[in-house]
Tab-separated table of C-alpha atoms in Angstrom:
chain	number	residue	atom	x	y	z
F	20	MET	CA	-24.881	93.946	-1.918
F	21	SER	CA	-21.926	94.409	-3.307
F	22	ASN	CA	-20.783	92.741	-6.508
F	23	ARG	CA	-17.203	93.964	-6.622
F	24	LYS	CA	-14.797	91.446	-7.867
F	25	ILE	CA	-11.829	90.572	-5.720
F	26	GLN	CA	-8.794	89.575	-7.786
F	27	MET	CA	-6.207	87.311	-6.501
F	28	PRO	CA	-3.062	85.581	-7.997
F	29	ARG	CA	-3.861	81.879	-8.934
F	30	GLU	CA	-0.376	80.576	-8.065
F	31	VAL	CA	2.561	82.351	-5.754
F	32	TYR	CA	6.021	80.928	-5.559
F	33	ILE	CA	8.298	82.798	-3.067
F	34	ASP	CA	11.226	80.531	-3.004
F	35	PRO	CA	15.145	80.334	-3.890
F	36	GLY	CA	16.049	79.442	-7.557
F	37	ILE	CA	12.293	79.280	-8.694
F	38	LEU	CA	13.298	81.046	-11.799
F	39	LYS	CA	14.327	78.005	-13.636
F	40	ASP	CA	10.926	76.377	-13.287
F	41	THR	CA	9.210	79.292	-15.120
F	42	GLY	CA	8.666	77.233	-18.277
F	43	ASP	CA	6.957	74.457	-15.983
F	44	ILE	CA	4.825	77.151	-14.158
F	45	CYS	CA	3.538	78.521	-17.595
F	46	LYS	CA	2.830	75.222	-18.952
F	47	SER	CA	0.929	74.367	-15.487
F	48	LEU	CA	-1.166	77.621	-16.167
F	49	HIS	CA	-1.859	77.011	-20.036
F	50	LEU	CA	0.483	80.382	-20.695
F	51	ASP	CA	2.490	78.410	-23.152
F	52	LYS	CA	1.597	80.036	-26.650
F	53	LYS	CA	3.665	83.076	-26.455
F	54	ILE	CA	5.295	85.034	-23.547
F	55	LEU	CA	6.309	88.452	-23.828
F	56	ILE	CA	9.195	89.365	-21.404
F	57	VAL	CA	8.927	93.193	-20.203
F	58	THR	CA	12.275	93.765	-18.059
F	59	GLY	CA	15.002	96.706	-17.563
F	60	GLU	CA	18.626	97.028	-18.390
F	61	HIS	CA	19.786	95.795	-14.938
F	62	THR	CA	17.364	92.913	-14.632
F	63	TYR	CA	17.977	91.320	-18.054
F	64	ASN	CA	20.953	89.439	-17.114
F	65	ILE	CA	20.013	88.075	-13.867
F	66	GLY	CA	16.275	87.676	-14.302
F	67	ALA	CA	15.103	87.610	-18.239
F	68	LYS	CA	17.905	85.370	-19.287
F	69	PRO	CA	17.362	82.567	-16.765
F	70	VAL	CA	13.499	82.835	-17.648
F	71	MET	CA	14.343	82.716	-21.482
F	72	GLU	CA	16.305	79.574	-20.738
F	73	SER	CA	13.607	77.831	-18.852
F	74	LEU	CA	11.098	78.821	-21.764
F	75	ASP	CA	13.279	77.186	-24.289
F	76	LYS	CA	13.442	74.013	-22.479
F	77	GLN	CA	9.719	73.887	-22.282
F	78	GLY	CA	9.508	74.853	-26.313
F	79	ILE	CA	7.492	78.274	-25.571
F	80	GLU	CA	7.912	80.991	-27.840
F	81	TRP	CA	9.049	84.278	-26.408
F	82	ASP	CA	9.982	87.983	-27.414
F	83	VAL	CA	11.693	90.526	-25.057
F	84	ILE	CA	11.495	94.061	-24.455
F	85	LYS	CA	13.619	96.322	-22.118
F	86	VAL	CA	11.932	99.505	-20.335
F	87	ASN	CA	13.435	101.954	-18.256
F	88	LYS	CA	10.654	104.300	-17.189
F	89	ALA	CA	6.984	103.540	-16.203
F	90	THR	CA	5.430	106.323	-18.471
F	91	TYR	CA	2.674	105.792	-20.773
F	92	ASP	CA	5.118	105.853	-23.976
F	93	SER	CA	6.817	102.773	-22.421
F	94	ILE	CA	3.056	101.065	-21.814
F	95	ALA	CA	2.178	101.965	-25.698
F	96	GLU	CA	5.506	100.368	-26.957
F	97	VAL	CA	4.940	96.997	-24.746
F	98	GLU	CA	1.344	97.292	-25.909
F	99	GLU	CA	2.246	97.154	-29.583
F	100	LEU	CA	4.074	93.485	-29.251
F	101	ILE	CA	0.936	92.017	-27.596
F	102	THR	CA	-1.363	89.823	-29.377
F	103	GLN	CA	-4.359	87.726	-28.004
F	104	ASP	CA	-2.246	84.895	-27.473
F	105	THR	CA	0.493	86.448	-25.550
F	106	ALA	CA	1.153	86.188	-21.621
F	107	VAL	CA	3.354	89.188	-20.297
F	108	ILE	CA	5.870	88.305	-17.574
F	109	GLY	CA	7.433	91.418	-15.933
F	110	ILE	CA	10.596	90.747	-14.632
F	111	GLY	CA	12.238	93.580	-12.491
F	112	GLY	CA	11.579	96.325	-10.303
F	113	GLY	CA	8.488	98.620	-9.473
F	114	LYS	CA	8.660	100.498	-12.849
F	115	VAL	CA	9.146	97.271	-14.961
F	116	ILE	CA	6.143	95.322	-12.959
F	117	ASP	CA	3.976	98.355	-13.349
F	118	VAL	CA	4.539	99.052	-17.125
F	119	ALA	CA	3.650	95.076	-17.884
F	120	LYS	CA	0.892	95.013	-15.431
F	121	LEU	CA	-0.895	98.063	-16.904
F	122	ALA	CA	0.188	96.991	-20.489
F	123	SER	CA	-1.223	93.466	-20.313
F	124	HIS	CA	-4.555	94.838	-18.424
F	125	ASN	CA	-5.011	97.181	-21.592
F	126	GLN	CA	-4.672	94.508	-23.826
F	127	GLY	CA	-6.667	92.000	-21.894
F	128	VAL	CA	-3.973	89.566	-21.572
F	129	TYR	CA	-2.713	87.333	-18.425
F	130	PHE	CA	0.212	89.041	-16.526
F	131	VAL	CA	2.779	87.133	-14.321
F	132	SER	CA	4.700	89.039	-11.824
F	133	MET	CA	8.160	88.552	-11.246
F	134	PRO	CA	9.853	90.945	-8.744
F	135	THR	CA	13.603	91.182	-8.721
F	136	THR	CA	13.699	93.331	-5.829
F	137	ALA	CA	11.215	93.857	-2.353
F	138	SER	CA	11.195	97.654	-2.434
F	139	HIS	CA	7.260	98.252	-2.407
F	140	ASP	CA	4.112	96.491	-2.429
F	141	GLY	CA	2.972	97.135	-5.893
F	142	ILE	CA	4.203	93.507	-6.998
F	143	VAL	CA	0.844	91.697	-6.193
F	144	SER	CA	-1.636	94.658	-5.958
F	145	PRO	CA	-4.083	95.498	-8.968
F	146	LEU	CA	-2.803	98.959	-8.965
F	147	ALA	CA	0.117	100.310	-11.099
F	148	SER	CA	1.876	103.750	-10.641
F	149	ILE	CA	2.571	105.626	-13.863
F	150	LYS	CA	4.358	108.890	-14.403
F	151	ASN	CA	2.970	111.881	-16.373
F	152	PRO	CA	5.423	114.832	-17.072
F	153	ASN	CA	4.509	116.567	-13.711
F	154	THR	CA	3.013	113.665	-11.381
F	155	SER	CA	2.620	110.026	-10.399
F	156	THR	CA	-0.869	108.813	-10.966
F	157	SER	CA	-2.102	105.437	-9.672
F	158	ALA	CA	-4.212	103.438	-12.472
F	159	LYS	CA	-6.392	100.503	-12.006
F	160	ALA	CA	-4.804	97.361	-13.742
F	161	GLN	CA	-5.358	93.563	-12.585
F	162	SER	CA	-3.797	91.361	-10.134
F	163	PRO	CA	-1.014	89.251	-11.716
F	164	ILE	CA	-2.393	85.640	-12.317
F	165	ALA	CA	0.929	84.350	-10.845
F	166	VAL	CA	3.636	85.762	-8.492
F	167	ILE	CA	7.073	84.041	-9.152
F	168	ALA	CA	9.611	85.445	-6.478
F	169	ASP	CA	13.204	84.221	-6.552
F	170	THR	CA	14.226	84.976	-3.003
F	171	GLU	CA	18.157	84.430	-3.825
F	172	ILE	CA	17.862	87.189	-6.510
F	173	ILE	CA	16.095	89.291	-4.143
F	174	ALA	CA	18.729	88.636	-1.589
F	175	GLN	CA	21.351	89.816	-3.973
F	176	SER	CA	19.795	93.337	-4.808
F	177	PRO	CA	20.970	96.036	-2.757
F	178	PHE	CA	19.870	95.997	0.555
F	179	ARG	CA	18.837	99.579	0.569
F	180	LEU	CA	15.799	98.491	-1.761
F	181	LEU	CA	14.637	95.860	0.696
F	182	SER	CA	14.988	98.412	3.551
F	183	ALA	CA	12.717	100.423	1.555
F	184	GLY	CA	10.427	97.699	1.044
F	185	CYS	CA	10.187	97.207	5.123
F	186	ALA	CA	9.413	101.150	5.410
F	187	ASP	CA	6.769	101.041	2.815
F	188	LEU	CA	4.968	98.221	4.729
F	189	ILE	CA	5.718	99.892	8.332
F	190	ALA	CA	3.447	102.559	6.620
F	191	ASN	CA	0.513	100.398	6.913
F	192	PHE	CA	0.251	101.530	10.565
F	193	THR	CA	-0.678	105.182	9.944
F	194	ALA	CA	-2.695	104.555	6.411
F	195	ILE	CA	-4.942	102.246	8.518
F	196	LYS	CA	-5.144	104.680	11.378
F	197	ASP	CA	-6.113	107.158	8.497
F	198	TRP	CA	-8.687	104.799	7.086
F	199	GLU	CA	-10.528	104.217	10.397
F	200	LEU	CA	-10.404	108.013	10.902
F	201	ALA	CA	-12.119	108.444	7.429
F	202	HIS	CA	-14.749	105.819	8.448
F	203	ARG	CA	-15.590	107.750	11.816
F	204	LEU	CA	-15.542	111.344	10.252
F	205	LYS	CA	-16.887	110.798	6.983
F	206	TYR	CA	-18.539	107.434	7.071
F	207	GLU	CA	-16.035	106.355	4.248
F	208	PRO	CA	-16.692	102.305	3.804
F	209	ILE	CA	-13.814	100.204	5.447
F	210	SER	CA	-13.058	96.609	4.941
F	211	GLU	CA	-12.084	94.962	8.150
F	212	SER	CA	-10.387	92.257	6.648
F	213	ALA	CA	-8.146	94.049	4.418
F	214	ALA	CA	-7.241	96.462	7.519
F	215	ALA	CA	-6.516	93.430	9.764
F	216	LEU	CA	-4.407	91.895	6.826
F	217	SER	CA	-2.504	94.929	6.298
F	218	ILE	CA	-1.822	95.454	9.791
F	219	MET	CA	-0.562	91.767	10.038
F	220	SER	CA	1.780	92.681	7.198
F	221	ALA	CA	3.397	95.256	9.091
F	222	HIS	CA	3.798	93.419	12.193
F	223	LEU	CA	5.678	90.863	9.731
F	224	ILE	CA	8.341	93.470	9.666
F	225	THR	CA	8.683	95.135	13.014
F	226	ASP	CA	8.574	91.396	14.817
F	227	ASN	CA	11.248	90.386	12.548
F	228	VAL	CA	13.628	93.352	12.444
F	229	ALA	CA	16.338	91.613	14.040
F	230	ASN	CA	16.326	89.379	11.236
F	231	ILE	CA	16.329	91.269	8.551
F	232	LYS	CA	20.153	91.731	7.340
F	233	PRO	CA	21.910	92.189	3.838
F	234	ASN	CA	22.465	89.218	1.468
F	235	LEU	CA	20.409	86.706	3.318
F	236	GLU	CA	17.733	84.769	1.403
F	237	ALA	CA	15.504	84.226	4.669
F	238	SER	CA	15.308	88.030	5.240
F	239	ALA	CA	14.254	88.380	1.236
F	240	ARG	CA	11.302	85.842	2.140
F	241	ILE	CA	10.214	87.415	5.157
F	242	VAL	CA	9.864	90.925	3.181
F	243	MET	CA	8.534	89.009	0.154
F	244	LYS	CA	5.890	87.347	1.962
F	245	SER	CA	5.132	90.469	3.954
F	246	LEU	CA	4.567	92.744	0.573
F	247	PHE	CA	2.549	90.076	-0.920
F	248	SER	CA	-0.029	90.318	2.113
F	249	GLY	CA	-0.026	93.625	2.028
F	250	GLY	CA	-0.829	93.165	-1.528
F	251	MET	CA	-3.742	91.173	-1.266
F	252	ALA	CA	-5.118	93.799	1.587
F	253	ILE	CA	-5.124	96.110	-1.410
F	254	SER	CA	-6.927	93.655	-3.902
F	255	ILE	CA	-9.570	92.988	-0.863
F	256	ALA	CA	-10.170	96.583	-0.341
F	257	GLY	CA	-10.202	97.568	-3.942
F	258	SER	CA	-8.330	100.414	-3.311
F	259	SER	CA	-4.618	101.411	-2.016
F	260	ARG	CA	-6.275	102.527	1.145
F	261	PRO	CA	-4.871	99.607	3.324
F	262	ALA	CA	-1.438	100.384	2.469
F	263	SER	CA	-1.643	104.479	1.735
F	264	GLY	CA	-2.528	107.169	4.143
F	265	SER	CA	-1.116	110.539	5.210
F	266	GLU	CA	2.323	109.134	5.188
F	267	HIS	CA	2.142	108.357	1.277
F	268	LEU	CA	0.659	112.004	0.641
F	269	PHE	CA	3.912	113.089	2.365
F	270	SER	CA	5.969	111.151	-0.167
F	271	HIS	CA	3.851	112.050	-2.949
F	272	ALA	CA	4.221	115.822	-2.121
F	273	LEU	CA	8.222	115.098	-1.791
F	274	ASP	CA	8.176	113.865	-5.222
F	275	LYS	CA	6.682	117.020	-6.800
F	276	ILE	CA	9.123	119.262	-4.578
F	277	LEU	CA	12.377	117.516	-5.359
F	278	ASP	CA	14.277	117.116	-8.339
F	279	LYS	CA	15.528	113.724	-7.481
F	280	PRO	CA	13.418	112.272	-4.768
F	281	ALA	CA	14.721	109.418	-2.711
F	282	LEU	CA	13.213	105.889	-2.644
F	283	HIS	CA	9.632	105.753	-2.382
F	284	GLY	CA	9.250	103.348	0.703
F	285	GLU	CA	12.058	105.478	2.238
F	286	GLN	CA	10.031	108.729	1.833
F	287	CYS	CA	6.858	106.846	3.421
F	288	GLY	CA	9.014	105.670	6.274
F	289	ILE	CA	9.905	109.262	7.232
F	290	GLY	CA	6.099	110.203	6.701
F	291	THR	CA	4.807	107.530	9.100
F	292	ILE	CA	7.209	108.717	11.903
F	293	LEU	CA	5.311	112.191	11.105
F	294	MET	CA	2.043	111.035	10.819
F	295	MET	CA	2.028	108.558	13.836
F	296	TYR	CA	2.929	111.526	15.887
F	297	LEU	CA	0.089	113.401	14.557
F	298	HIS	CA	-2.222	110.358	15.398
F	299	GLY	CA	-0.954	110.268	19.079
F	300	GLY	CA	0.524	107.206	18.600
F	301	ASP	CA	3.888	105.589	19.366
F	302	TRP	CA	6.054	107.106	16.792
F	303	LYS	CA	9.214	106.280	18.622
F	304	SER	CA	8.743	102.487	18.138
F	305	ILE	CA	8.253	103.166	14.358
F	306	ARG	CA	11.650	105.475	14.353
F	307	ASN	CA	13.084	102.352	16.060
F	308	SER	CA	11.772	99.798	13.689
F	309	LEU	CA	13.068	101.987	10.484
F	310	LYS	CA	16.536	102.320	12.243
F	311	ALA	CA	16.871	98.500	12.631
F	312	VAL	CA	16.179	97.704	9.178
F	313	GLN	CA	18.769	100.564	8.345
F	314	ALA	CA	15.957	102.597	6.809
F	315	PRO	CA	16.224	106.635	6.891
F	316	THR	CA	14.591	108.442	9.877
F	317	THR	CA	15.665	112.181	9.065
F	318	ALA	CA	15.925	114.676	6.263
F	319	ALA	CA	19.866	114.378	6.405
F	320	GLU	CA	19.952	110.937	5.803
F	321	LEU	CA	17.835	111.139	2.924
F	322	ASN	CA	19.964	114.106	1.543
F	323	ILE	CA	16.566	116.154	1.637
F	324	PRO	CA	16.756	120.130	2.660
F	325	GLU	CA	14.785	120.610	5.712
F	326	GLU	CA	12.566	123.011	3.894
F	327	ASP	CA	11.375	120.684	1.488
F	328	VAL	CA	10.217	118.704	4.468
F	329	ILE	CA	8.187	121.323	5.617
F	330	ASP	CA	6.798	122.467	2.345
F	331	ALA	CA	5.736	118.830	1.590
F	332	LEU	CA	4.060	118.598	5.134
F	333	VAL	CA	2.186	121.836	4.198
F	334	MET	CA	1.184	120.603	1.100
F	335	ALA	CA	0.223	117.082	1.546
F	336	HIS	CA	-3.376	117.241	2.053
F	337	LYS	CA	-3.682	118.727	-1.442
F	338	ILE	CA	-2.272	115.682	-3.204
F	339	ARG	CA	-5.464	113.621	-2.894
F	340	PRO	CA	-8.163	115.603	-1.652
F	341	GLU	CA	-10.798	112.833	-1.862
F	342	ARG	CA	-8.704	110.949	0.651
F	343	TYR	CA	-9.331	111.804	3.788
F	344	THR	CA	-6.246	111.636	6.589
F	345	ILE	CA	-5.313	112.915	9.787
F	346	LEU	CA	-4.224	116.015	7.638
F	347	GLY	CA	-7.809	116.831	7.170
F	348	ASP	CA	-9.279	119.259	4.435
F	349	ASN	CA	-7.157	122.205	5.234
F	350	GLY	CA	-3.580	120.647	6.192
F	351	ILE	CA	-1.292	121.885	8.960
F	352	SER	CA	0.105	125.235	9.194
F	353	LYS	CA	3.977	125.937	8.707
F	354	GLU	CA	4.741	126.345	12.226
F	355	ALA	CA	2.796	123.382	13.181
F	356	ALA	CA	4.862	121.180	10.449
F	357	TYR	CA	8.360	122.792	11.871
F	358	GLU	CA	6.952	121.814	15.314
F	359	LEU	CA	5.989	118.114	13.965
F	360	ALA	CA	9.649	117.709	12.377
F	361	TYR	CA	11.566	119.103	14.729
F	362	LYS	CA	9.899	117.055	17.757
F	363	THR	CA	10.211	113.883	15.863
F	364	GLU	CA	13.841	114.763	15.158
F	365	VAL	CA	13.231	114.595	11.487
F	366	ILE	CA	15.029	117.851	10.986
């Protein structure tokens, strides 16, 4: 029998204008001794300021720190400001949320996730992506005690970020195929409920592509709810398996090769087209869904040299050798990579 704990947020708010209720929410969760706000340069005015005003109204003491990179140095800076009585609120994009999540986890205090963009599924999951000098690592942290997502603010963020969030969710289709393959070939444990929730989250996007448009609060809400349920699948599985397979290995390989990678979700979207082809699945419908939400489907649209796509395909299987995917233990040859990228019109 497994004694593994499944962590879930206690309260979730996905609403327009919800930031102004932050003080009330913190009071109801008994997080009203001291709040440390972790935010970024861009999100200070749009996100942190209304939160400070709301905390002031409830007489809750707060401090604020700006971070601009998801590195272990940033985490150490945040940790220095945390006491036993502190609760941490991360207000911003993926980097800010990851730093706040890991710093609060390391110090054993509660964390509230307050995304200002919907660009990937890390806003709810118990995992954080942290940059080392040469690589990006996925660190175990904790799920937030609450998620407060203001869909008005998310709708106003650049549509490219929302589009990347959609692409990261569409990637669940190949991630689950890889997980099922690893279960069949390597007898890796699989959670049917996590897999089903992950696929449902992806369908929430592909079934609604016509409704996902720029500057629309309802669009932000659809994507945010999908990212939330995708994050829940990761919590149930206790790993990133439900949302990260060969398409993510391809994206991580690009991160290593490129001086300036594209957005994580954008790279994963293209990876999903390629890997769905390898799985013998309907890669054209994946491509159509990505096009419908204005996500890139070619190397040219990502401003990535075709050679780098080939190199990433060839090296992808080495990124996480312990994670079995359609790429197998030995990866694919350069010739096969060219054929794959050419047939799917990625190059």
